[in-house]
PDB file of C-alpha atoms in Angstrom:
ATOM      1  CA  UNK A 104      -3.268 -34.570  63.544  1.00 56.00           C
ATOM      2  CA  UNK A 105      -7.058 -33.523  63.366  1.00 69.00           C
ATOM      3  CA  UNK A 106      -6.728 -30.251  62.220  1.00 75.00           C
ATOM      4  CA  UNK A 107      -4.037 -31.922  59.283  1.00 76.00           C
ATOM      5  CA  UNK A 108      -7.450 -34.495  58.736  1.00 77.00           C
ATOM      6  CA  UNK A 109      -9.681 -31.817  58.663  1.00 79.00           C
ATOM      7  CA  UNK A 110      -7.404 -29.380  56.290  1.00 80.00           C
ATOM      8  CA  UNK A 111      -6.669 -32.053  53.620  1.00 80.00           C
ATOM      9  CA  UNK A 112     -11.082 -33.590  54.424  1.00 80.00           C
ATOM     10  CA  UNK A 113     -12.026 -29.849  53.500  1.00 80.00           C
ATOM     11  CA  UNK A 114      -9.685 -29.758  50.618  1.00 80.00           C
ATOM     12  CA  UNK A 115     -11.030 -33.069  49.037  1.00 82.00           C
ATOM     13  CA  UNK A 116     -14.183 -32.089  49.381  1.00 86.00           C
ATOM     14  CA  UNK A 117     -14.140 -28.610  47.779  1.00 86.00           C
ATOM     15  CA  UNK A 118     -11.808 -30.509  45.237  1.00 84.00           C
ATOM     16  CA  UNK A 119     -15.302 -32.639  44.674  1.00 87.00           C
ATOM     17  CA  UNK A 120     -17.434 -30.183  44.282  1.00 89.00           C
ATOM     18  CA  UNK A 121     -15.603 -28.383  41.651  1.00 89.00           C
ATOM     19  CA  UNK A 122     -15.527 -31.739  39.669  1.00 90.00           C
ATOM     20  CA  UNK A 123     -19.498 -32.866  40.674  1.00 91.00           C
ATOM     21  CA  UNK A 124     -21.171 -31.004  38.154  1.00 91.00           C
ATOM     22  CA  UNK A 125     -18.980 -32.257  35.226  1.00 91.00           C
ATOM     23  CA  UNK A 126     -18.980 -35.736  36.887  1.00 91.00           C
ATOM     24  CA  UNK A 127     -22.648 -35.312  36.838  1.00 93.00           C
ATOM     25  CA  UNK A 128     -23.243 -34.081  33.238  1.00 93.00           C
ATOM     26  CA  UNK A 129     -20.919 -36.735  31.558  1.00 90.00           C
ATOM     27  CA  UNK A 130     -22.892 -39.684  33.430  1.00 91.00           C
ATOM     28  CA  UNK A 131     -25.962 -37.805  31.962  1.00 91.00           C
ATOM     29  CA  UNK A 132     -24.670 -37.200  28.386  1.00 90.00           C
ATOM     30  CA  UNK A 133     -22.208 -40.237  27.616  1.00 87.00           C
ATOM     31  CA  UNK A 134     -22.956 -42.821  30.171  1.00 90.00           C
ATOM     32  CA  UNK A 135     -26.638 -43.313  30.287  1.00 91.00           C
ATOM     33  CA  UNK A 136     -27.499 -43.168  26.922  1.00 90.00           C
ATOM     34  CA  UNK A 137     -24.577 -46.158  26.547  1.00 90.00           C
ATOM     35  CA  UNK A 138     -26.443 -47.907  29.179  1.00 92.00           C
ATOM     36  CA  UNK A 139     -29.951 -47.143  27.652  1.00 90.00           C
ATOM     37  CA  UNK A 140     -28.755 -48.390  24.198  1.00 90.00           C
ATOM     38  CA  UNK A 141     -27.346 -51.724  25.959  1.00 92.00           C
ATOM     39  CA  UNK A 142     -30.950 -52.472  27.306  1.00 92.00           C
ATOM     40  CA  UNK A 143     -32.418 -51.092  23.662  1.00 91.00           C
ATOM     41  CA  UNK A 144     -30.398 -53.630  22.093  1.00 91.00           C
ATOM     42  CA  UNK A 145     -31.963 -56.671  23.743  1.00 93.00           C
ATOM     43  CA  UNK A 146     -35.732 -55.403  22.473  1.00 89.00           C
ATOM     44  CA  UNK A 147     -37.515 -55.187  19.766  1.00 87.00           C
ATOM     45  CA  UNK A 148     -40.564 -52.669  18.781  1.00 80.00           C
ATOM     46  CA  UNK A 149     -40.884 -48.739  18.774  1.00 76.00           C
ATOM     47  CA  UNK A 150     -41.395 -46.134  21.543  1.00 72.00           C
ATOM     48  CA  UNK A 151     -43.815 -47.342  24.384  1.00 73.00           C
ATOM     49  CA  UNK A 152     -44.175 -50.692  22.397  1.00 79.00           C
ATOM     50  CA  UNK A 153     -41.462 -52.897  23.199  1.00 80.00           C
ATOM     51  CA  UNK A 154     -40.671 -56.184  24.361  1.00 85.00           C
ATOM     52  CA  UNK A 155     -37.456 -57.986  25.010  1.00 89.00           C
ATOM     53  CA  UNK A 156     -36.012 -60.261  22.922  1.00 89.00           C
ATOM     54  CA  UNK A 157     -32.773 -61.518  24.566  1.00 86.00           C
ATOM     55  CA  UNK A 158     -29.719 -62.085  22.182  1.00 90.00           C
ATOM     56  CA  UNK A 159     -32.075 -62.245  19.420  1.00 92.00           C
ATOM     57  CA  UNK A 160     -30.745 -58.626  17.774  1.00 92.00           C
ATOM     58  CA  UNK A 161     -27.231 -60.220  18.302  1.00 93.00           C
ATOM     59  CA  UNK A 162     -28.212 -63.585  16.086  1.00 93.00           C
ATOM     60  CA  UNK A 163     -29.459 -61.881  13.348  1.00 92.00           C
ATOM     61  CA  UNK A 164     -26.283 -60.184  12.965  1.00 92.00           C
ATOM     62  CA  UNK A 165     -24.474 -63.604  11.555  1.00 93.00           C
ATOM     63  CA  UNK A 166     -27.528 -63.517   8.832  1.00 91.00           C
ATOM     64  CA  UNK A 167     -27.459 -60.183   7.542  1.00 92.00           C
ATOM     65  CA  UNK A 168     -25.877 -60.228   4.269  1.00 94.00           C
ATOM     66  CA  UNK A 169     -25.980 -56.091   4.174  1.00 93.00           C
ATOM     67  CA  UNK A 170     -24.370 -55.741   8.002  1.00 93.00           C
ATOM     68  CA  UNK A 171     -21.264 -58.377   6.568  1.00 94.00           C
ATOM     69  CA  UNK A 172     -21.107 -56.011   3.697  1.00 94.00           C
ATOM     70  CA  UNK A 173     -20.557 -52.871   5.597  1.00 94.00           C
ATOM     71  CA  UNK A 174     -18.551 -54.462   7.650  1.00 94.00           C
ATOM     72  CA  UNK A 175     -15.908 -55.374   4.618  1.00 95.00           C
ATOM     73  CA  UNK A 176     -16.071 -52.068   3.219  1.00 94.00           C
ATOM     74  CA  UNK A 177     -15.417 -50.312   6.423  1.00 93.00           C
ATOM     75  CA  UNK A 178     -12.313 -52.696   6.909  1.00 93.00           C
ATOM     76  CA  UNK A 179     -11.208 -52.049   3.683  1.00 94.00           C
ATOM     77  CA  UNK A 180     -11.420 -48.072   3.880  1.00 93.00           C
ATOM     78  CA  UNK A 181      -9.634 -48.939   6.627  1.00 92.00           C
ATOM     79  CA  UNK A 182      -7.110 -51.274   6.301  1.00 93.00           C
ATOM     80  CA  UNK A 183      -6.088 -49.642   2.512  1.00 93.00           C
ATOM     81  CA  UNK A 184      -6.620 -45.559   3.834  1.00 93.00           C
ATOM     82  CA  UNK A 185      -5.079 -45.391   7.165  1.00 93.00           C
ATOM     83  CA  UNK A 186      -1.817 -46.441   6.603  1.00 93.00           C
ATOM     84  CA  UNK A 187      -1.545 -44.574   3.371  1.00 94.00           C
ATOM     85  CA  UNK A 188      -2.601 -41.067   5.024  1.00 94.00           C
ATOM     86  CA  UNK A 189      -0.158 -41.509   8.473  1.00 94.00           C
ATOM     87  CA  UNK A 190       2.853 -42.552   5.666  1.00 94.00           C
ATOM     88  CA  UNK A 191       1.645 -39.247   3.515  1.00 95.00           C
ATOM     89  CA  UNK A 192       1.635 -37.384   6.610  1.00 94.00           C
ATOM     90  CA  UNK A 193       4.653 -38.023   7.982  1.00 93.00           C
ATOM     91  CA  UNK A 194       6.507 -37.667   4.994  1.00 92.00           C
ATOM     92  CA  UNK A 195       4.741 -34.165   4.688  1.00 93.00           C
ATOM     93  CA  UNK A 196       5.709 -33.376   8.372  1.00 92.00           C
ATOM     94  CA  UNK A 197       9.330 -33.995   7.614  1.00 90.00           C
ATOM     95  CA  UNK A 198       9.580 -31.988   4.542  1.00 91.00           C
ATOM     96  CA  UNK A 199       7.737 -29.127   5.923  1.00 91.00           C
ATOM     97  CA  UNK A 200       9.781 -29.397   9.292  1.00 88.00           C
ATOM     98  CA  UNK A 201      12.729 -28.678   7.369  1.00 84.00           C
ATOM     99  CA  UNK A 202      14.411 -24.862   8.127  1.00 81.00           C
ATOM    100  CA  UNK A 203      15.265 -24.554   5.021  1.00 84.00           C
ATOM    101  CA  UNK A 204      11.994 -24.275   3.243  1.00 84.00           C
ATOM    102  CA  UNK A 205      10.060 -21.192   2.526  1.00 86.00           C
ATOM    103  CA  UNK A 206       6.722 -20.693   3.111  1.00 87.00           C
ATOM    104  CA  UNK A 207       6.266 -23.016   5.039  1.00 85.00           C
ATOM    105  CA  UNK A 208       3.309 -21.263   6.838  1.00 87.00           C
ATOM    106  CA  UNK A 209       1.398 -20.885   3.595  1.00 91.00           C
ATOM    107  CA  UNK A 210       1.842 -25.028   2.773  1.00 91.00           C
ATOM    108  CA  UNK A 211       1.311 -26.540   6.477  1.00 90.00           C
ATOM    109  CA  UNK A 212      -2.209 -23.889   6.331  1.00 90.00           C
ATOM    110  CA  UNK A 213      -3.339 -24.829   2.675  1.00 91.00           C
ATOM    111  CA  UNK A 214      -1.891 -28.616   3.792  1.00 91.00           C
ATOM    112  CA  UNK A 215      -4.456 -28.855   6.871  1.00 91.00           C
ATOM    113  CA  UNK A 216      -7.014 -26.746   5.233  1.00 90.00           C
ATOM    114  CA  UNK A 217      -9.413 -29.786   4.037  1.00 89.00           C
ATOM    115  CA  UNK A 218      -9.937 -30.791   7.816  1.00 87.00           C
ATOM    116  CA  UNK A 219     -11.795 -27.275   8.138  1.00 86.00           C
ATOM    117  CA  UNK A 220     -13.519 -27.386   5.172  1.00 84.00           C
ATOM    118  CA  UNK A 221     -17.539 -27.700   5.061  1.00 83.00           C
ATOM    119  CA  UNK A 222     -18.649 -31.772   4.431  1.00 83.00           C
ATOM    120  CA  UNK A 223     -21.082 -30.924   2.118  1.00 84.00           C
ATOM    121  CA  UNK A 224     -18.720 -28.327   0.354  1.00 86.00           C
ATOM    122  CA  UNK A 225     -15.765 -30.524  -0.494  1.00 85.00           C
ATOM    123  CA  UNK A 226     -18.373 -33.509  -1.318  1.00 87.00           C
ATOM    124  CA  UNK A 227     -19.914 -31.462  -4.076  1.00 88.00           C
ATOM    125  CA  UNK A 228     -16.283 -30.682  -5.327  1.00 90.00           C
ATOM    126  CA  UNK A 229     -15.507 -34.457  -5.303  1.00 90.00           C
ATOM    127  CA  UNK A 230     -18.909 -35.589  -6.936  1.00 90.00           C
ATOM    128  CA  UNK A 231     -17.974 -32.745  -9.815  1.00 92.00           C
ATOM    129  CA  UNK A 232     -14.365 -34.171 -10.321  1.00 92.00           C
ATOM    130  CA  UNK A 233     -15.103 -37.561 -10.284  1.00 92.00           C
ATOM    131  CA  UNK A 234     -18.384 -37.400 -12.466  1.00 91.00           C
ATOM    132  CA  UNK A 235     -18.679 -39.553 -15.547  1.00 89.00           C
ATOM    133  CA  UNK A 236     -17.698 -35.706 -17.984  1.00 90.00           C
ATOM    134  CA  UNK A 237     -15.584 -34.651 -14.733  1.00 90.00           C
ATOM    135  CA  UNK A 238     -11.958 -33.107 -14.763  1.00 92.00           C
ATOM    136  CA  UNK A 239     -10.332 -36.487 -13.450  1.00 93.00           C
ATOM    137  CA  UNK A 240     -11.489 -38.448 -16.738  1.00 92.00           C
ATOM    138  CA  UNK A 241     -10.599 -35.460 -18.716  1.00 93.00           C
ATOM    139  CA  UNK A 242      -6.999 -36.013 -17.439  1.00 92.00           C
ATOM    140  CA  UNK A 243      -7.165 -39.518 -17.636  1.00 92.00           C
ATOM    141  CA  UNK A 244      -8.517 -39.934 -21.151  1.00 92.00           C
ATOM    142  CA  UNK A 245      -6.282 -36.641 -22.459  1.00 91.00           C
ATOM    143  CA  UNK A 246      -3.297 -39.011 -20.993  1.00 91.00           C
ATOM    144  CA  UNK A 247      -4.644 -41.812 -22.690  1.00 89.00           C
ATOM    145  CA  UNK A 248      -4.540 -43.658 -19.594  1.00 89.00           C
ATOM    146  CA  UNK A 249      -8.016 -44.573 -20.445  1.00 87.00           C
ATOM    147  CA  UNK A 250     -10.092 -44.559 -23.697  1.00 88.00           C
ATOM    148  CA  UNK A 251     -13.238 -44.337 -22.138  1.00 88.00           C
ATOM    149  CA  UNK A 252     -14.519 -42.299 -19.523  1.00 89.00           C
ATOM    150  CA  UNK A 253     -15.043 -44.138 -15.819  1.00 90.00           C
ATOM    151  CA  UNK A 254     -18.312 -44.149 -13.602  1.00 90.00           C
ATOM    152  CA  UNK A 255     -17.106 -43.747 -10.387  1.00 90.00           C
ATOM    153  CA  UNK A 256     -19.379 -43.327  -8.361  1.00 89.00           C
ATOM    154  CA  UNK A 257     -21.822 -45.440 -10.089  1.00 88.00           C
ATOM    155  CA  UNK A 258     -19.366 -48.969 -10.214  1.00 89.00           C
ATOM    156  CA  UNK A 259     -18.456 -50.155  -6.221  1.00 91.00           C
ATOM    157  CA  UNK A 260     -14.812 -50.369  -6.645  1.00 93.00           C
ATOM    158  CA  UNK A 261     -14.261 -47.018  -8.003  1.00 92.00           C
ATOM    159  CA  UNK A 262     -16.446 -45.574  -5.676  1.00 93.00           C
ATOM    160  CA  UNK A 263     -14.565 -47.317  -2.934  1.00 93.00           C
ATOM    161  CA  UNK A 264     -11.807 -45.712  -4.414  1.00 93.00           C
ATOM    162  CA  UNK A 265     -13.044 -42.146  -4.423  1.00 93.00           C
ATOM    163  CA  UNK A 266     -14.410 -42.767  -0.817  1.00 93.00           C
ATOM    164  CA  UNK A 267     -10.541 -43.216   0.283  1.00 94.00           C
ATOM    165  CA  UNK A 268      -9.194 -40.526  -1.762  1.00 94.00           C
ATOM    166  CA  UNK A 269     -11.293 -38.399  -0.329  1.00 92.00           C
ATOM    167  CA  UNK A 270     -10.693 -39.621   3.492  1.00 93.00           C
ATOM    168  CA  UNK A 271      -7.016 -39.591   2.414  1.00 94.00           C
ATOM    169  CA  UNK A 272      -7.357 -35.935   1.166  1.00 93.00           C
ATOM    170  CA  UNK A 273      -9.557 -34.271   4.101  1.00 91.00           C
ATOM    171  CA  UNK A 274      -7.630 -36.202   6.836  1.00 92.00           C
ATOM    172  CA  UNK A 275      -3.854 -35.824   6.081  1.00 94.00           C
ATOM    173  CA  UNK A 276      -3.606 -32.430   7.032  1.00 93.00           C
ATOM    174  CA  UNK A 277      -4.685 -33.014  10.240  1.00 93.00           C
ATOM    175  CA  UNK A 278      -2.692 -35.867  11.139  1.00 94.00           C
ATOM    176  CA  UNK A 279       0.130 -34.117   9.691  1.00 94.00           C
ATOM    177  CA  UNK A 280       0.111 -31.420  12.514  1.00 93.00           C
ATOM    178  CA  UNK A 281       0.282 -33.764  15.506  1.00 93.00           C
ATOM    179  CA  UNK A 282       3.881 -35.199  13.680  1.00 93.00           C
ATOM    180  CA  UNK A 283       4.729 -31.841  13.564  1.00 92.00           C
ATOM    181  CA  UNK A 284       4.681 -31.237  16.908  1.00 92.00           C
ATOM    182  CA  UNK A 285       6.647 -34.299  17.668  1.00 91.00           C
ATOM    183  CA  UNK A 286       9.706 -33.198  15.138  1.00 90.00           C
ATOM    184  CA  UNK A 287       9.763 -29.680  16.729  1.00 89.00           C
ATOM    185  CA  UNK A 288       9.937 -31.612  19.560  1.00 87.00           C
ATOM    186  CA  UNK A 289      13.426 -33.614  18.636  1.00 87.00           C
ATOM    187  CA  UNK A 290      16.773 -31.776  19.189  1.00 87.00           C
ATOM    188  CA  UNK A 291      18.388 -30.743  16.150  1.00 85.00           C
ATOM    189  CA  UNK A 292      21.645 -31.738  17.408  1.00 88.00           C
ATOM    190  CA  UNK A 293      20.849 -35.592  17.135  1.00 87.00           C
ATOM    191  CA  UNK A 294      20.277 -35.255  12.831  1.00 86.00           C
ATOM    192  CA  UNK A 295      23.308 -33.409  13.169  1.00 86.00           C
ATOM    193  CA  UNK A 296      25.617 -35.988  14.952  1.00 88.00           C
ATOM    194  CA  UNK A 297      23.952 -38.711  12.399  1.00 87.00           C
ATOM    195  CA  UNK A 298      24.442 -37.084   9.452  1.00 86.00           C
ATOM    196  CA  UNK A 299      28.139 -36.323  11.072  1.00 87.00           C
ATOM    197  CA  UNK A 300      28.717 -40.164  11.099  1.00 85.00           C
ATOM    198  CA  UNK A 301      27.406 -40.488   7.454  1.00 85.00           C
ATOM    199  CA  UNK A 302      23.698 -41.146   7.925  1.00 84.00           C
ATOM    200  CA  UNK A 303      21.289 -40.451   5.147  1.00 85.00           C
ATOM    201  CA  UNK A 304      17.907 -39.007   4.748  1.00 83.00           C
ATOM    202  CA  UNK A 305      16.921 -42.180   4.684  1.00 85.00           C
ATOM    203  CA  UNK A 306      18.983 -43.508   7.466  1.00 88.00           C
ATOM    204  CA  UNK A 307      17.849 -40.683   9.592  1.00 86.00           C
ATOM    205  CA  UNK A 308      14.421 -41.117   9.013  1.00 85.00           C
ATOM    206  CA  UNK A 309      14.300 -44.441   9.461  1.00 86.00           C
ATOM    207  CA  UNK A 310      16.804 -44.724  13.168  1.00 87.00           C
ATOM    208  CA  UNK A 311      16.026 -41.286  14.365  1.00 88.00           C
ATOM    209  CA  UNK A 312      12.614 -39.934  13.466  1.00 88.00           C
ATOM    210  CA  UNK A 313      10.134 -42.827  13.346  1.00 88.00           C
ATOM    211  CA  UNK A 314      11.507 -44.003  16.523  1.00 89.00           C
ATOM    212  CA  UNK A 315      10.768 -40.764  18.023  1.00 89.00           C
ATOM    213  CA  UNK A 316       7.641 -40.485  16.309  1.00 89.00           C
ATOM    214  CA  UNK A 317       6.046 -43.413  17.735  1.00 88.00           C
ATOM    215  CA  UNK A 318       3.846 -41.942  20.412  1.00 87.00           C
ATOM    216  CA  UNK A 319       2.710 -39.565  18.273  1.00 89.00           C
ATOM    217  CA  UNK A 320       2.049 -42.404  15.671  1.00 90.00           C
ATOM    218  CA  UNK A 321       0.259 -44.809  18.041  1.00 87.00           C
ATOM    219  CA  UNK A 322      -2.080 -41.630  18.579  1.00 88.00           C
ATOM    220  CA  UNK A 323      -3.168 -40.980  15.513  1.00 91.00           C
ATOM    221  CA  UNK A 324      -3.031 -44.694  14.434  1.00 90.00           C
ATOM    222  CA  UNK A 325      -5.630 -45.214  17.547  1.00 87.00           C
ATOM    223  CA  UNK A 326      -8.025 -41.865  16.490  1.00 89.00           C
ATOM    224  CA  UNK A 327      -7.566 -42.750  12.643  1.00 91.00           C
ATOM    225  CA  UNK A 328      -8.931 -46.270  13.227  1.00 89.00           C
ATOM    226  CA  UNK A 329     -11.681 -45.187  15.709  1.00 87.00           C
ATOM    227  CA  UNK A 330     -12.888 -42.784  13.289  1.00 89.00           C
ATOM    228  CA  UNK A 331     -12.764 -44.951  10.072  1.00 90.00           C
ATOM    229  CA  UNK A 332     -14.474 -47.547  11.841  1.00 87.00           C
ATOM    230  CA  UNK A 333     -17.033 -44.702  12.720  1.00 87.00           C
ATOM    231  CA  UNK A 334     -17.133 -42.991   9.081  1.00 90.00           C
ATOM    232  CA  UNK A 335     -20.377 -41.632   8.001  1.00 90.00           C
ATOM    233  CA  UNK A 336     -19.726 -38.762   6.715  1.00 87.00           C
ATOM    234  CA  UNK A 337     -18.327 -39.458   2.993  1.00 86.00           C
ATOM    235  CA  UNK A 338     -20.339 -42.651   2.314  1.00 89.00           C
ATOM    236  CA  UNK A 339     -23.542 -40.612   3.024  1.00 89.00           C
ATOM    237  CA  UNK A 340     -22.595 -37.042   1.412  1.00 88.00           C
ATOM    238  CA  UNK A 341     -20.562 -38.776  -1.839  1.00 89.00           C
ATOM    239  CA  UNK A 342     -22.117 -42.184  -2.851  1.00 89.00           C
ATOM    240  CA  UNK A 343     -25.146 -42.959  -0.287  1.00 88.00           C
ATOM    241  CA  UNK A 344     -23.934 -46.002   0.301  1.00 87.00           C
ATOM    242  CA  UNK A 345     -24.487 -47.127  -3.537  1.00 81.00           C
ATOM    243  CA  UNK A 346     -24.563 -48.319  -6.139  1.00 87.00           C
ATOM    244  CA  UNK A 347     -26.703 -51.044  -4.187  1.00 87.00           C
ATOM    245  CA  UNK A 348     -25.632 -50.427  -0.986  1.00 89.00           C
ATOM    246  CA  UNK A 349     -21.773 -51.796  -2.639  1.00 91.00           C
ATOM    247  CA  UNK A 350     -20.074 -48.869  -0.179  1.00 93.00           C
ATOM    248  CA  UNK A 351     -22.125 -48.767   2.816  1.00 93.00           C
ATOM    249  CA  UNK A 352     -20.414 -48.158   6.275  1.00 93.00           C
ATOM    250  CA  UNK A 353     -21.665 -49.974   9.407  1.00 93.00           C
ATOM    251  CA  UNK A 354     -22.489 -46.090  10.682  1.00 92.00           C
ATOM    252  CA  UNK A 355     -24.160 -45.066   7.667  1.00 93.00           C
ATOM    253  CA  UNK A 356     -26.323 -49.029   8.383  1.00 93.00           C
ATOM    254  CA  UNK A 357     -26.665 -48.065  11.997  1.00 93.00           C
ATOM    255  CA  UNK A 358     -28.486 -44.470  10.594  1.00 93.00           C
ATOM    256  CA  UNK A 359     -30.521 -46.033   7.764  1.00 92.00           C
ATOM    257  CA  UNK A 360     -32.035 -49.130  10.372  1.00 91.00           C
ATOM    258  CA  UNK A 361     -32.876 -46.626  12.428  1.00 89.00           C
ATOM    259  CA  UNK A 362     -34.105 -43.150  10.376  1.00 88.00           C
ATOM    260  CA  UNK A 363     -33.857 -44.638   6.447  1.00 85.00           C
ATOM    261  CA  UNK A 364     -35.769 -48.129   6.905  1.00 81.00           C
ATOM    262  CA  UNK A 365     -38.395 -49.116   9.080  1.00 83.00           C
ATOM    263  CA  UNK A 366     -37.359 -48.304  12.554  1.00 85.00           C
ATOM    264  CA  UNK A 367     -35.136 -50.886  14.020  1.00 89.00           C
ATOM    265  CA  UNK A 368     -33.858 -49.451  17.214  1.00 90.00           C
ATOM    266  CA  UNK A 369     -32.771 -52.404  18.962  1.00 91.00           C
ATOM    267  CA  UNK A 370     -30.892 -53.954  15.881  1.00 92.00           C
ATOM    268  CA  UNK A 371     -29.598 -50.780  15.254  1.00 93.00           C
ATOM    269  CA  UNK A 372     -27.761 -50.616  18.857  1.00 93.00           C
ATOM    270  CA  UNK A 373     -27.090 -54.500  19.053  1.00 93.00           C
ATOM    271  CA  UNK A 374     -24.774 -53.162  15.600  1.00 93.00           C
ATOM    272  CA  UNK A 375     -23.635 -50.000  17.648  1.00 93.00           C
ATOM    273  CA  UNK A 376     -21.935 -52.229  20.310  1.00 91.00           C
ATOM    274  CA  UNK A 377     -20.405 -54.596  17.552  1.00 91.00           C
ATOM    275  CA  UNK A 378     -18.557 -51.162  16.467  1.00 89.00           C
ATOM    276  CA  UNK A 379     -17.772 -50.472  20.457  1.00 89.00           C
ATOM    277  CA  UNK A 380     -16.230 -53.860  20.610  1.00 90.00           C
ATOM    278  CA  UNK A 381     -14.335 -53.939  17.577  1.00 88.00           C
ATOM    279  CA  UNK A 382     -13.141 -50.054  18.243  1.00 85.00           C
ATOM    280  CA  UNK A 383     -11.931 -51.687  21.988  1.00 87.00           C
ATOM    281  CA  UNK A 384      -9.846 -54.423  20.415  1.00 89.00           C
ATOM    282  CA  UNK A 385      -8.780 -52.754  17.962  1.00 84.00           C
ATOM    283  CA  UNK A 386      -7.236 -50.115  20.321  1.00 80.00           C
ATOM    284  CA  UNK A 387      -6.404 -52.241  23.104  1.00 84.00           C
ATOM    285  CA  UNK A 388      -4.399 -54.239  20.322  1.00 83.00           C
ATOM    286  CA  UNK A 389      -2.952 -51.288  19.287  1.00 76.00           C
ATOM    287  CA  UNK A 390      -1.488 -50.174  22.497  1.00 76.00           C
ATOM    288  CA  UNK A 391      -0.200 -53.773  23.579  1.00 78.00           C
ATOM    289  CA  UNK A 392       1.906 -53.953  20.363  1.00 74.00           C
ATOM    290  CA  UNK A 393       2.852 -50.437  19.944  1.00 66.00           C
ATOM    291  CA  UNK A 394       3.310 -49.037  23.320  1.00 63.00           C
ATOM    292  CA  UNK A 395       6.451 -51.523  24.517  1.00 60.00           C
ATOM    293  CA  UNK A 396       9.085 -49.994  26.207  1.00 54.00           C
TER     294      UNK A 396
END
């Protein structure tokens, strides 16, 4: 009985020790700067000089017009984008799951290729397409869909829009992969005993691969959310936020309170754990609803 003890004591131990220094770097990297930005966001002041100001940061937040701005146009990249790229993705996932297409190396690469692509690169490209002379109002104005040319990135809503084509564009791809994985993962032999007993495309898609889909889709529902509600990237590489701070996201707010304006560390991490919260209920909601077995 001891030497079993002492066997499966010297096994847990060297089993800690393996995991000790990762333990230890995590709670150094992830959890104490969480921690030090939960104490930040009850102060006020810079560096040496501050002083704290109890829920102070968190009351201005129902007064500040720009903060309920970014906050509608991150729900509405969000609410209008996300479901648009996981329905373009899975549709691409089927078609390109299919045996009977060719190449279907060369489109799944040049499909996920935007994910890899350079920020800056691909927001250059955008910036060109969508200027006011740019090859998008070419096409629209040689199609008379318009008669005169569109500022896009100068008017909010059309920026909005370019902001979400462009999410839409770099992000597909990548979603597309993980659905992938989950067809190759589906026998074959199911499609063929429903399309035995007359099911459609349709039919099939609908009783047989969404249904199998779904873990995959509650995963990339969950990241796709997180990361919208985190987006940075395109607001501050394609519009800046503008025209008049009209397409701000609460990240690109949370970088300009604290590097763009005056420094405003504290209010700037009281607004980083209103993006924790919402991320946590968003996801927790997420998994309640879809996750039911």
């Amino acid at each position: 009985m001891n030497a079993r003890f002492k066997t499966k004591f010297k096994l847990s131990t060297i089993g800690w020790i393996f995991i000790l220094p990762a333990t230890l770097l995590l709670l150094l990297t992830k959890f104490w700067p969480i921690i030090r930005a939960l104490v930040l966001s009850f102060q006020s002041g810079v560096g040496l000089n501050t002083s704290f100001v109890g829920a102070k940061n968190y009351i201005r937040m129902l007064h500040d017009n720009l903060l309920h701005t970014s906050i509608f146009n991150t729900f509405f990249y969000l609410l209008l984008q996300v479901p648009i790229m996981l329905i373009i993705a899975i549709i691409l996932a089927v078609i390109l799951n299919d045996s009977r297409l060719k190449l279907k190396g060369f489109f799944r690469t040049a499909i996920f290729l935007p994910c890899a692509t350079s920020l800056v690169s691909y927001a250059i490209i955008f910036r060109s397409l969508f200027a006011r002379d740019g090859f998008i109002n070419l096409i629209l104005m040689k199609t008379n869909i318009i008669n005169n040319p569109i500022n896009w990135l100068s008017s909010p809503w059309p920026a909005r829009i370019v902001i979400i084509i462009a999410l839409t564009w770099r992000w597909t791809g990548y979603n597309m992969i993980f659905y992938l994985a989950g067809l190759q993962g589906i026998d074959p032999s199911i499609y063929e005993a429903a399309k035995i007993d007359g099911a459609s495309a349709f039919t099939s898609l609908r009783k047989i691969t969404i249904p199998l889909l779904k873990p995959m889709i509650l995963l990339t529902s969950i990241t796709s959310i997180s990361g919208t509600l985190q987006l940075f990237d395109e607001t501050k590489n394609l519009t800046n936020g503008g025209p008049a701070n009209s397409t701000i996201s609460i990240s690109q707010y949370i970088y300009n309170l604290s590097f763009a304006y005056s420094p405003q560390f504290g209010y700037a991490a009281a607004v980083s754990f209103l993006v924790l919260i919402m991320v946590a209920i968003l996801s927790f909601t997420q998994m309640k609803v879809g996750d039911r077995r």
